[in-house]
Coordinates of N, CA and C in Angstrom, one line a residue:
M4 N -1.7 19.6 -5.8 CA -3.0 18.1 -6.6 C -3.5 19.1 -7.5
T5 N -4.0 18.2 -8.9 CA -5.3 18.4 -9.3 C -6.2 17.9 -8.9
Q6 N -7.5 18.6 -8.8 CA -8.5 17.9 -8.1 C -9.2 16.8 -8.9
N7 N -9.0 17.1 -9.7 CA -9.9 15.8 -10.7 C -8.9 14.8 -11.9
M8 N -7.4 15.5 -11.3 CA -7.0 14.6 -12.2 C -5.7 13.3 -11.2
P9 N -5.9 12.9 -10.2 CA -4.2 11.9 -10.0 C -2.7 11.9 -10.6
H10 N -2.6 12.8 -9.8 CA -0.7 13.1 -9.8 C -0.3 12.1 -9.8
I11 N 0.1 11.3 -10.6 CA 1.1 9.4 -11.0 C 2.9 10.2 -11.3
L12 N 3.4 9.5 -10.0 CA 5.5 10.2 -10.4 C 6.2 8.8 -10.7
I13 N 6.4 8.8 -11.6 CA 7.2 7.5 -12.0 C 9.3 7.5 -12.1
A14 N 9.3 6.6 -11.2 CA 10.9 6.5 -11.1 C 11.5 5.1 -12.5
D15 N 11.6 5.3 -13.1 CA 12.4 4.9 -13.9 C 13.9 5.1 -14.9
D16 N 14.9 4.7 -14.9 CA 16.3 4.8 -15.4 C 16.1 4.6 -17.6
N17 N 14.9 3.7 -17.0 CA 15.0 4.0 -18.8 C 13.8 4.5 -20.0
P18 N 14.2 5.8 -20.4 CA 13.5 7.2 -21.0 C 12.0 6.4 -21.5
E19 N 12.8 5.1 -22.4 CA 12.0 4.9 -23.3 C 9.6 3.7 -22.6
I20 N 10.7 3.5 -21.4 CA 10.0 3.1 -20.9 C 8.9 4.5 -19.8
R21 N 9.5 5.2 -19.0 CA 8.9 6.6 -18.4 C 8.2 7.2 -19.3
E22 N 8.2 6.8 -20.7 CA 6.9 7.6 -21.8 C 6.2 6.3 -22.3
I23 N 6.3 5.0 -22.5 CA 6.1 5.2 -22.3 C 3.8 3.8 -21.9
I24 N 4.4 4.8 -20.3 CA 4.2 4.3 -19.3 C 3.1 6.2 -19.3
K25 N 3.7 7.2 -19.8 CA 3.2 8.2 -19.0 C 1.9 8.0 -20.3
V26 N 2.8 7.9 -21.7 CA 1.1 8.7 -22.4 C 0.3 7.6 -22.1
L27 N 1.0 5.8 -21.7 CA -0.6 4.9 -20.9 C -1.3 5.7 -20.3
L28 N -0.4 5.6 -19.2 CA -2.0 6.9 -17.9 C -2.3 8.3 -18.2
S29 N -1.6 8.6 -18.7 CA -1.8 9.7 -19.3 C -3.3 10.2 -20.2
G30 N -3.2 9.3 -21.2 CA -4.5 8.8 -21.4 C -6.1 8.1 -20.6
E31 N -6.0 7.7 -19.5 CA -6.7 7.4 -18.8 C -7.5 9.2 -17.4
G32 N -6.4 9.4 -18.3 CA -6.5 11.2 -17.3 C -5.7 11.0 -15.6
F33 N -4.6 10.7 -16.3 CA -3.8 11.1 -14.7 C -2.6 11.9 -15.3
L34 N -2.3 12.4 -14.3 CA -1.6 14.2 -14.7 C -0.3 12.7 -14.3
V35 N 0.8 13.5 -15.1 CA 2.4 11.5 -15.0 C 3.4 13.1 -15.1
T36 N 4.8 13.1 -13.8 CA 5.5 13.3 -13.8 C 6.8 12.2 -13.9
E37 N 8.1 11.9 -15.0 CA 8.7 11.4 -15.0 C 10.3 11.8 -14.1
A38 N 11.1 11.4 -13.7 CA 12.3 10.7 -12.2 C 13.1 9.8 -13.1
K39 N 14.7 10.1 -13.6 CA 15.3 9.0 -14.0 C 16.0 8.2 -13.3
D40 N 15.8 8.8 -11.8 CA 16.5 7.7 -10.7 C 15.5 7.5 -9.3
G41 N 16.2 8.1 -7.9 CA 15.7 7.7 -7.5 C 15.5 8.9 -7.0
Q42 N 17.1 9.9 -6.4 CA 17.2 11.0 -5.9 C 15.7 12.3 -6.1
T43 N 16.2 11.8 -8.1 CA 15.4 12.8 -8.7 C 13.6 12.7 -7.9
A44 N 13.8 11.4 -7.8 CA 12.2 10.8 -7.3 C 12.1 11.3 -5.9
L45 N 13.3 11.7 -5.4 CA 12.8 12.0 -3.8 C 12.2 13.4 -3.8
N46 N 12.8 14.3 -4.7 CA 13.2 16.4 -4.9 C 11.9 16.0 -5.9
E47 N 11.6 15.3 -6.1 CA 10.7 15.7 -6.8 C 8.9 15.4 -5.7
I48 N 9.4 14.8 -4.7 CA 8.6 14.6 -3.2 C 8.0 15.5 -2.7
K49 N 9.1 15.6 -2.6 CA 9.4 17.0 -1.7 C 8.8 18.1 -2.2
Q50 N 8.5 18.8 -3.5 CA 7.7 19.7 -4.4 C 6.2 19.7 -4.1
T51 N 5.6 18.2 -3.9 CA 4.7 17.7 -4.9 C 3.3 16.9 -3.8
E52 N 2.9 16.9 -4.0 CA 1.9 15.3 -2.8 C 1.0 14.6 -4.2
F53 N 1.5 13.3 -4.4 CA 1.6 12.5 -5.5 C 0.5 11.9 -4.8
D54 N -0.5 10.9 -5.8 CA -1.1 9.9 -5.3 C -0.8 8.6 -5.2
L55 N 0.0 8.4 -6.4 CA 0.8 7.0 -6.8 C 2.4 7.2 -6.7
I56 N 2.9 6.3 -6.7 CA 4.1 6.8 -7.4 C 4.6 5.2 -7.5
I57 N 5.1 5.1 -8.3 CA 5.5 3.9 -9.3 C 6.4 3.2 -9.8
L58 N 8.2 2.4 -8.8 CA 9.4 2.8 -9.0 C 10.4 2.0 -9.4
D59 N 10.7 1.6 -10.3 CA 11.7 0.7 -11.0 C 13.0 0.6 -9.4
I60 N 13.4 -1.8 -9.7 CA 14.1 -1.5 -8.4 C 15.9 -0.5 -9.2
M61 N 16.1 -1.3 -10.1 CA 16.7 -1.6 -10.7 C 17.3 0.1 -11.4
M62 N 17.8 0.7 -10.1 CA 18.5 2.6 -11.0 C 19.6 2.6 -10.2
P63 N 19.9 3.9 -10.9 CA 21.3 4.2 -11.3 C 21.7 4.6 -9.5
G64 N 22.3 4.8 -8.2 CA 22.8 4.9 -7.6 C 22.3 4.8 -6.4
M65 N 20.3 5.0 -6.3 CA 19.7 4.1 -5.1 C 18.9 3.6 -5.8
S66 N 18.1 2.7 -5.3 CA 18.3 1.4 -6.1 C 16.4 1.3 -5.4
G67 N 15.2 1.0 -6.6 CA 14.1 1.2 -5.5 C 13.2 0.7 -4.0
Y68 N 14.3 -0.1 -3.2 CA 14.3 -0.4 -2.4 C 14.4 0.9 -1.4
E69 N 15.7 1.6 -1.9 CA 16.3 3.0 -0.8 C 15.4 3.5 -1.5
T70 N 15.8 3.9 -2.5 CA 14.2 5.2 -2.7 C 13.0 4.9 -1.5
C71 N 12.2 3.6 -1.6 CA 11.1 3.6 -1.1 C 11.3 4.0 -0.2
Q72 N 12.1 3.5 1.1 CA 12.4 3.7 2.1 C 12.9 5.3 2.8
N73 N 13.0 5.5 2.1 CA 13.4 7.3 1.9 C 11.4 8.1 1.8
I74 N 11.5 7.8 1.6 CA 9.9 7.8 0.5 C 9.1 7.8 1.8
R75 N 8.8 7.4 2.3 CA 8.0 6.7 3.9 C 8.4 7.6 4.8
E76 N 9.6 7.4 4.6 CA 9.9 8.9 5.8 C 9.2 9.6 6.5
T77 N 8.9 10.2 5.0 CA 7.4 11.7 4.4 C 5.9 11.4 3.9
S78 N 6.3 10.0 3.1 CA 4.5 10.2 2.8 C 3.9 8.6 2.6
N79 N 2.9 8.7 2.7 CA 2.0 7.5 3.2 C 1.8 7.0 1.3
A80 N 2.1 7.7 0.0 CA 1.0 8.2 -1.0 C 1.7 5.9 -1.2
P81 N 0.8 5.7 -1.9 CA 0.8 4.0 -2.7 C 2.3 4.3 -2.6
I82 N 3.1 3.3 -3.5 CA 4.4 2.8 -4.5 C 3.4 2.1 -4.8
L83 N 3.8 1.4 -6.0 CA 3.8 -0.1 -6.7 C 5.4 0.4 -7.7
F84 N 5.7 -0.8 -7.7 CA 7.0 -1.7 -7.7 C 7.0 -2.2 -9.1
L85 N 7.0 -1.6 -9.9 CA 7.7 -2.6 -11.5 C 8.7 -2.7 -11.8
S86 N 9.3 -4.3 -12.4 CA 10.9 -4.7 -12.1 C 10.5 -6.2 -12.8
A87 N 11.4 -6.1 -13.4 CA 11.5 -7.6 -14.0 C 12.7 -8.4 -13.1
R88 N 12.0 -7.4 -11.5 CA 13.6 -9.0 -10.7 C 11.9 -9.7 -10.7
T89 N 11.6 -11.1 -10.3 CA 10.3 -11.7 -10.2 C 10.7 -12.6 -8.7
T90 N 11.4 -12.4 -8.2 CA 12.0 -14.0 -7.4 C 10.5 -12.9 -6.1
D91 N 10.4 -14.0 -5.0 CA 9.5 -14.3 -4.4 C 10.5 -13.0 -3.0
S92 N 11.8 -13.5 -3.6 CA 12.4 -13.0 -2.2 C 12.7 -11.6 -2.7
D93 N 12.3 -10.9 -3.4 CA 12.6 -9.6 -4.3 C 11.5 -9.0 -3.8
K94 N 10.2 -9.8 -4.2 CA 8.6 -9.0 -3.8 C 8.5 -8.8 -2.7
I95 N 9.2 -9.7 -1.5 CA 9.0 -9.5 0.2 C 10.0 -8.1 0.3
L96 N 11.0 -8.7 -0.4 CA 11.5 -7.2 0.1 C 11.1 -5.4 -0.2
G97 N 11.0 -5.3 -1.1 CA 9.7 -4.2 -1.6 C 8.5 -4.3 -0.7
F98 N 8.5 -5.5 -0.4 CA 7.3 -4.5 0.7 C 7.8 -4.6 1.4
S99 N 8.6 -5.0 2.3 CA 9.5 -4.9 3.7 C 9.9 -2.9 3.6
S100 N 10.1 -2.5 2.1 CA 10.4 -1.8 2.3 C 9.9 -1.0 2.5
G101 N 8.4 -1.1 2.3 CA 6.8 0.3 1.8 C 6.1 0.1 1.0
G102 N 6.4 -0.8 0.0 CA 5.5 -0.4 -0.8 C 4.4 -1.5 -1.2
D103 N 3.5 -0.6 -1.4 CA 1.8 -1.6 -1.8 C 1.5 -2.8 -2.1
D104 N 2.7 -2.9 -3.6 CA 1.8 -3.5 -4.7 C 3.6 -4.0 -5.2
Y105 N 3.6 -4.9 -6.6 CA 4.1 -5.3 -6.6 C 4.1 -5.7 -8.7
L106 N 4.4 -5.5 -9.8 CA 4.0 -5.4 -10.8 C 5.7 -5.8 -11.7
E107 N 5.3 -7.5 -12.4 CA 6.6 -7.5 -12.7 C 6.3 -7.2 -14.6
K108 N 7.6 -6.9 -15.2 CA 8.0 -6.4 -17.2 C 8.6 -7.8 -17.0
P109 N 8.1 -8.7 -18.0 CA 6.7 -7.5 -18.3 C 5.5 -7.8 -18.8
F110 N 4.9 -6.5 -18.7 CA 3.4 -6.0 -18.1 C 2.0 -5.8 -18.9
S111 N 1.2 -6.5 -18.9 CA -0.3 -6.3 -19.6 C -0.8 -4.2 -19.2
Y112 N -1.0 -3.3 -20.1 CA -1.6 -2.6 -20.0 C -2.8 -2.1 -19.4
P113 N -4.1 -3.1 -19.6 CA -5.0 -3.4 -18.5 C -4.5 -3.2 -17.4
E114 N -3.3 -4.8 -16.3 CA -3.7 -4.6 -15.5 C -3.0 -3.8 -15.4
L115 N -1.5 -2.8 -14.9 CA -1.2 -1.3 -15.0 C -2.0 -0.8 -15.1
I116 N -2.8 -0.5 -15.4 CA -4.4 0.6 -15.5 C -5.5 0.2 -14.3
G117 N -4.9 -0.7 -13.8 CA -5.8 -1.6 -12.8 C -5.6 -1.7 -11.3
R118 N -4.0 -1.8 -11.6 CA -3.7 -2.2 -10.2 C -3.1 -0.3 -9.7
A119 N -3.3 1.0 -11.0 CA -3.2 1.9 -11.0 C -3.8 2.2 -10.0
K120 N -5.3 2.4 -10.5 CA -7.3 2.9 -10.2 C -7.8 1.8 -8.7
A121 N -6.5 0.8 -8.5 CA -7.4 0.5 -6.7 C -5.9 1.1 -6.5
L122 N -4.8 1.3 -6.7 CA -4.7 1.8 -5.6 C -4.9 3.7 -5.4
I123 N -4.7 4.3 -6.6 CA -5.3 5.8 -5.9 C -6.9 5.3 -5.4
R124 N -7.5 4.5 -5.3 CA -8.5 4.6 -5.3 C -8.7 4.1 -3.0
R125 N -7.8 3.3 -2.9 CA -7.9 3.4 -1.4 C -7.2 3.8 -0.8
Y126 N -6.3 4.7 -2.0 CA -5.7 5.7 -1.4 C -6.7 6.8 -1.2
H127 N -7.5 7.4 -1.4 CA -8.7 8.2 -1.6 C -9.5 8.2 -0.2
V128 N -9.6 7.0 -0.4 CA -10.2 6.5 0.6 C -10.2 6.6 2.5
Y129 N -8.9 6.6 2.5 CA -8.1 6.6 3.3 C -7.2 8.2 4.0
Q130 N -7.1 9.2 3.5 CA -7.6 10.2 3.3 C -8.1 11.4 2.9
G131 N -9.4 10.3 3.2 CA -11.4 11.1 3.4 C -12.0 12.0 2.1
K132 N -10.5 12.3 1.0 CA -10.9 11.7 -0.9 C -12.3 11.6 -0.8
E133 N -12.2 11.1 -1.1 CA -13.8 9.9 -0.7 C -14.3 9.4 -0.2
R134 N -15.6 9.6 0.1 CA -16.2 9.0 1.0 C -16.9 7.9 1.1
Q135 N -16.6 7.2 2.1 CA -17.9 5.6 1.5 C -18.5 5.0 2.7
M136 N -20.4 5.2 2.5 CA -21.1 5.2 3.4 C -20.6 4.2 4.7
Q137 N -20.8 4.6 5.5 CA -20.7 3.6 6.7 C -21.5 2.7 7.1
S138 N -21.8 1.8 7.6 CA -22.7 1.1 9.0 C -21.8 1.4 10.3
S139 N -23.1 1.2 10.8 CA -22.7 0.8 12.6 C -21.5 0.3 12.0
P140 N -20.5 -0.1 13.4 CA -20.0 0.9 14.3 C -18.7 2.3 13.7
K141 N -19.8 3.5 14.2 CA -18.1 4.5 13.3 C -16.9 4.6 14.1
Q142 N -16.5 3.3 15.1 CA -15.9 4.1 15.9 C -14.8 2.0 16.3
V143 N -14.6 2.1 16.5 CA -14.1 0.6 17.5 C -12.5 2.0 17.5
S144 N -13.0 1.0 19.6 CA -12.0 1.2 20.1 C -11.5 0.0 20.9
L145 N -10.1 -0.4 21.3 CA -9.9 -1.7 22.3 C -8.4 -1.3 22.6
H146 N -8.2 -2.2 24.3 CA -7.2 -1.9 24.8 C -5.7 -0.4 24.4
G147 N -6.9 0.7 23.5 CA -6.0 2.2 23.5 C -6.3 1.8 22.3
L148 N -6.6 1.5 20.9 CA -6.0 1.8 19.9 C -7.7 2.5 19.2
D149 N -7.5 2.9 18.6 CA -8.9 3.6 18.6 C -8.6 4.4 16.7
I150 N -10.1 3.0 16.2 CA -9.7 3.4 14.6 C -11.4 4.4 14.8
Y151 N -11.5 5.5 13.6 CA -12.2 6.1 14.3 C -12.7 6.2 12.7
L152 N -13.6 5.6 12.0 CA -13.9 4.5 10.4 C -14.1 5.9 9.6
E153 N -15.6 7.4 10.0 CA -15.9 7.9 9.6 C -14.2 8.7 8.4
E154 N -13.7 9.0 10.0 CA -12.0 9.9 9.5 C -11.0 9.4 8.7
C155 N -11.3 7.7 8.6 CA -10.1 6.8 8.3 C -9.4 7.2 9.1
E156 N -8.6 7.5 10.4 CA -7.9 7.8 11.1 C -7.7 6.8 11.9
V157 N -5.9 6.2 13.0 CA -6.0 4.9 13.8 C -5.0 6.4 14.4
F158 N -5.6 6.0 16.2 CA -4.6 6.4 17.3 C -4.4 5.1 17.7
L159 N -2.9 5.4 18.5 CA -3.1 4.3 19.7 C -2.8 5.5 21.5
H160 N -3.1 4.4 22.0 CA -2.9 5.6 22.9 C -2.9 7.4 23.8
G161 N -4.1 7.5 22.1 CA -4.1 9.5 21.7 C -3.1 9.6 21.1
K162 N -2.3 8.9 20.7 CA -1.3 9.4 18.8 C -1.2 9.0 18.2
K163 N -1.7 9.9 17.0 CA -2.1 9.2 15.6 C -0.9 8.8 15.0
I164 N -1.1 7.2 14.6 CA -0.9 6.6 13.5 C -0.4 6.4 12.2
E165 N 0.5 7.0 11.6 CA 0.5 7.2 9.9 C 0.3 6.0 9.3
L166 N -0.4 4.8 9.1 CA -0.3 3.8 8.0 C -0.7 3.9 6.2
T167 N 0.1 3.2 5.7 CA -0.4 3.6 4.1 C -2.4 3.2 4.1
G168 N -2.4 3.2 3.2 CA -3.8 3.1 2.4 C -3.8 1.0 2.7
T169 N -3.0 0.9 2.3 CA -2.8 -0.7 2.2 C -3.4 -1.5 3.7
E170 N -2.8 -0.2 4.3 CA -1.8 -1.2 6.1 C -3.6 -0.2 7.0
Y171 N -3.7 0.3 6.3 CA -5.1 1.1 7.1 C -6.4 0.3 6.6
E172 N -6.4 0.0 4.9 CA -7.3 -0.5 4.9 C -8.0 -3.0 5.0
M173 N -6.4 -3.0 5.6 CA -6.3 -3.9 5.8 C -6.8 -4.2 7.6
L174 N -6.8 -3.5 8.3 CA -6.9 -3.3 9.3 C -8.4 -2.9 9.9
R175 N -8.9 -2.1 8.8 CA -10.2 -1.5 8.8 C -11.3 -3.1 8.9
L176 N -9.9 -4.1 8.3 CA -11.4 -4.5 7.7 C -11.7 -5.6 8.8
L177 N -10.2 -5.8 8.8 CA -10.0 -7.0 10.1 C -11.4 -6.4 11.8
A178 N -10.5 -5.3 12.1 CA -11.0 -5.0 13.0 C -13.0 -4.7 12.9
L179 N -13.6 -4.6 12.0 CA -14.5 -4.7 11.6 C -16.1 -6.0 12.2
N180 N -14.6 -6.6 11.5 CA -15.3 -8.4 11.8 C -14.0 -9.4 12.9
R181 N -14.3 -8.5 14.0 CA -13.7 -8.9 15.4 C -13.3 -10.8 15.4
R182 N -13.2 -10.4 15.5 CA -12.2 -12.3 15.9 C -12.5 -13.2 14.9
Q183 N -13.5 -12.5 13.7 CA -13.8 -13.8 12.8 C -12.0 -14.0 11.8
I184 N -12.0 -15.1 11.9 CA -10.7 -15.3 11.1 C -10.0 -14.8 10.1
F185 N -9.7 -14.3 9.2 CA -9.3 -14.8 7.4 C -8.2 -15.4 7.3
S186 N -8.6 -16.3 6.3 CA -7.3 -17.0 6.2 C -6.9 -15.1 4.6
A187 N -5.1 -16.2 4.5 CA -4.5 -15.3 3.7 C -5.0 -15.0 2.7
Q188 N -6.0 -15.6 1.7 CA -6.7 -15.9 -0.1 C -7.5 -14.6 0.6
R189 N -8.4 -15.0 1.6 CA -9.5 -13.8 1.5 C -8.8 -12.2 1.7
L190 N -7.5 -12.1 3.3 CA -7.5 -11.0 3.4 C -6.9 -9.8 2.0
Y191 N -5.6 -11.2 0.9 CA -5.6 -10.6 -0.4 C -6.9 -10.3 -1.7
E192 N -7.8 -11.6 -0.8 CA -8.6 -10.6 -2.2 C -9.2 -9.1 -1.7
A193 N -9.5 -9.5 -0.9 CA -10.4 -8.6 0.0 C -9.7 -6.7 -0.2
V194 N -8.8 -7.2 -0.7 CA -7.4 -5.8 -0.2 C -7.1 -5.9 -1.1
W195 N -6.5 -6.4 -1.6 CA -6.0 -6.0 -2.7 C -6.5 -6.0 -3.9
D196 N -8.4 -6.7 -3.9 CA -8.9 -6.8 -4.9 C -8.6 -7.3 -6.1
D197 N -8.2 -7.9 -6.3 CA -6.7 -9.1 -7.3 C -7.6 -10.8 -7.3
P198 N -7.4 -11.6 -8.1 CA -7.3 -13.2 -7.5 C -6.2 -13.9 -7.2
W199 N -6.1 -14.5 -6.3 CA -4.8 -14.8 -5.3 C -4.2 -15.3 -6.6
Y200 N -3.1 -15.9 -6.1 CA -1.6 -16.2 -6.9 C -1.1 -16.9 -5.4
Y201 N -0.2 -17.7 -6.7 CA 1.2 -18.6 -5.9 C 1.5 -17.2 -5.3
G202 N 2.4 -17.1 -4.0 CA 2.8 -15.6 -3.7 C 2.7 -14.9 -3.1
A203 N 1.1 -15.0 -3.5 CA 0.5 -13.6 -3.0 C 1.2 -13.1 -1.0
N204 N 0.9 -14.9 -0.3 CA 1.0 -15.4 1.4 C 1.3 -14.6 1.6
N205 N 2.8 -14.0 1.2 CA 3.3 -13.8 2.0 C 3.8 -12.2 1.1
T206 N 2.8 -11.5 0.2 CA 2.6 -10.4 0.6 C 1.3 -10.4 1.8
V207 N 0.4 -10.6 2.0 CA 0.2 -10.1 3.0 C 0.9 -11.1 4.7
M208 N 1.3 -11.8 4.1 CA 2.5 -11.9 6.2 C 3.2 -10.6 5.8
V209 N 4.0 -10.1 4.7 CA 4.6 -8.5 5.1 C 4.2 -7.8 5.2
H210 N 2.3 -7.7 4.5 CA 1.7 -6.8 4.9 C 1.3 -6.7 6.4
I211 N 0.9 -7.5 7.1 CA 0.2 -7.9 8.3 C 2.3 -7.6 9.7
R212 N 3.1 -7.9 9.1 CA 4.7 -7.2 9.8 C 4.4 -5.5 9.9
N213 N 4.5 -5.1 8.8 CA 4.3 -3.9 9.3 C 3.8 -3.2 9.2
L214 N 2.4 -3.9 9.8 CA 1.4 -3.4 10.6 C 1.7 -3.4 11.4
R215 N 1.4 -5.1 12.2 CA 2.2 -4.9 13.7 C 3.0 -4.2 14.7
Q216 N 4.2 -3.6 13.3 CA 4.9 -2.7 13.6 C 5.1 -1.3 14.4
K217 N 3.6 -0.7 13.1 CA 2.7 -0.1 14.0 C 2.6 0.4 15.1
I218 N 1.2 -0.8 15.0 CA 0.3 -0.8 16.2 C 1.1 -1.3 17.2
E219 N 1.5 -2.5 17.3 CA 1.8 -3.2 18.7 C 2.9 -3.0 19.8
A220 N 3.0 -2.4 20.8 CA 4.0 -2.6 21.6 C 4.8 -3.6 21.5
D221 N 5.0 -4.7 21.1 CA 5.6 -5.9 20.7 C 4.8 -6.9 19.9
P222 N 5.5 -6.4 18.0 CA 5.2 -7.4 17.7 C 4.6 -8.3 17.2
K223 N 6.4 -9.3 18.0 CA 6.3 -10.7 18.3 C 5.6 -10.8 19.1
N224 N 4.1 -10.6 20.3 CA 3.2 -10.9 21.0 C 2.1 -10.0 20.6
P225 N 1.2 -10.4 19.1 CA 0.4 -9.3 19.4 C -0.9 -9.0 20.4
V226 N -0.9 -7.9 20.9 CA -2.6 -7.6 20.9 C -3.8 -7.6 20.2
F227 N -3.4 -7.3 19.1 CA -4.6 -6.7 18.3 C -4.7 -7.6 17.1
I228 N -3.7 -8.0 16.0 CA -4.2 -8.8 14.7 C -3.2 -10.4 15.5
K229 N -3.5 -10.7 15.1 CA -3.6 -12.6 16.4 C -3.2 -13.9 14.7
T230 N -2.0 -14.0 14.8 CA -2.4 -15.6 13.8 C -3.2 -17.1 14.5
A231 N -3.6 -16.9 13.9 CA -4.3 -18.3 13.9 C -3.9 -19.5 12.9
W232 N -2.4 -19.8 13.2 CA -2.5 -21.3 12.3 C -2.9 -21.6 11.8
G233 N -2.0 -21.3 10.1 CA -2.9 -23.0 10.1 C -4.1 -22.6 9.3
K234 N -4.6 -21.5 8.9 CA -5.7 -20.9 9.4 C -5.9 -19.4 9.1
G235 N -5.6 -18.5 9.2 CA -5.2 -16.7 8.8 C -4.8 -15.7 9.9
Y236 N -6.1 -14.5 10.0 CA -5.3 -13.4 11.0 C -6.9 -13.3 11.1
H237 N -6.4 -12.8 12.7 CA -8.2 -12.0 13.1 C -8.2 -11.1 14.3
F238 N -8.6 -9.9 14.6 CA -8.3 -9.1 15.4 C -8.7 -9.3 16.8
D239 N -8.3 -8.9 17.7 CA -9.2 -9.9 19.3 C -9.3 -9.2 19.8

């Protein structure tokens, strides 16, 4: 990865869409690599560290969902789905497979640029490539879960837990405000830095579920992130 030029991978079977996105992102100072399908994207990821991966869903051979699941076996780089499939069930499936965000086709150029920059910024903070001034405490520990805020690292009973940037930011926010209830809207607007929209509740719900699967011994009976029914979520 070039130090001052974030590297983005675009996987879409439509060469015209790839070219449009490449021109757009290159004009914003990003280095862009193209992939014509999911397998090509996986081959690129084996060779290069990317700061953002943009996936189409309907691709020949391996779908975007399957590609995302395979990527998550080796990489926590943010994944943005870009698709004409716009139902809530499509979005939930995208988040469940490991995606961070979902943008509907046709999309506006400013929205794509904004989403890309937000995902990369969050990922760089999580990776320690950018440092944010942290007020005390520098660490949150509870029931064997240790969150090191300066290092942006999470350990459970001494074992490092690999999170996506989105998952880490959600956990960090809840942990720093222990026992404070965050509505789905408040969480979404704080973590995604986007205005609340219809369906965003499902986005938050799926990411909470994914996070619980990584840090909870029994995700159905969570110890750390609990649900206040009808109100939201809190770190206990």
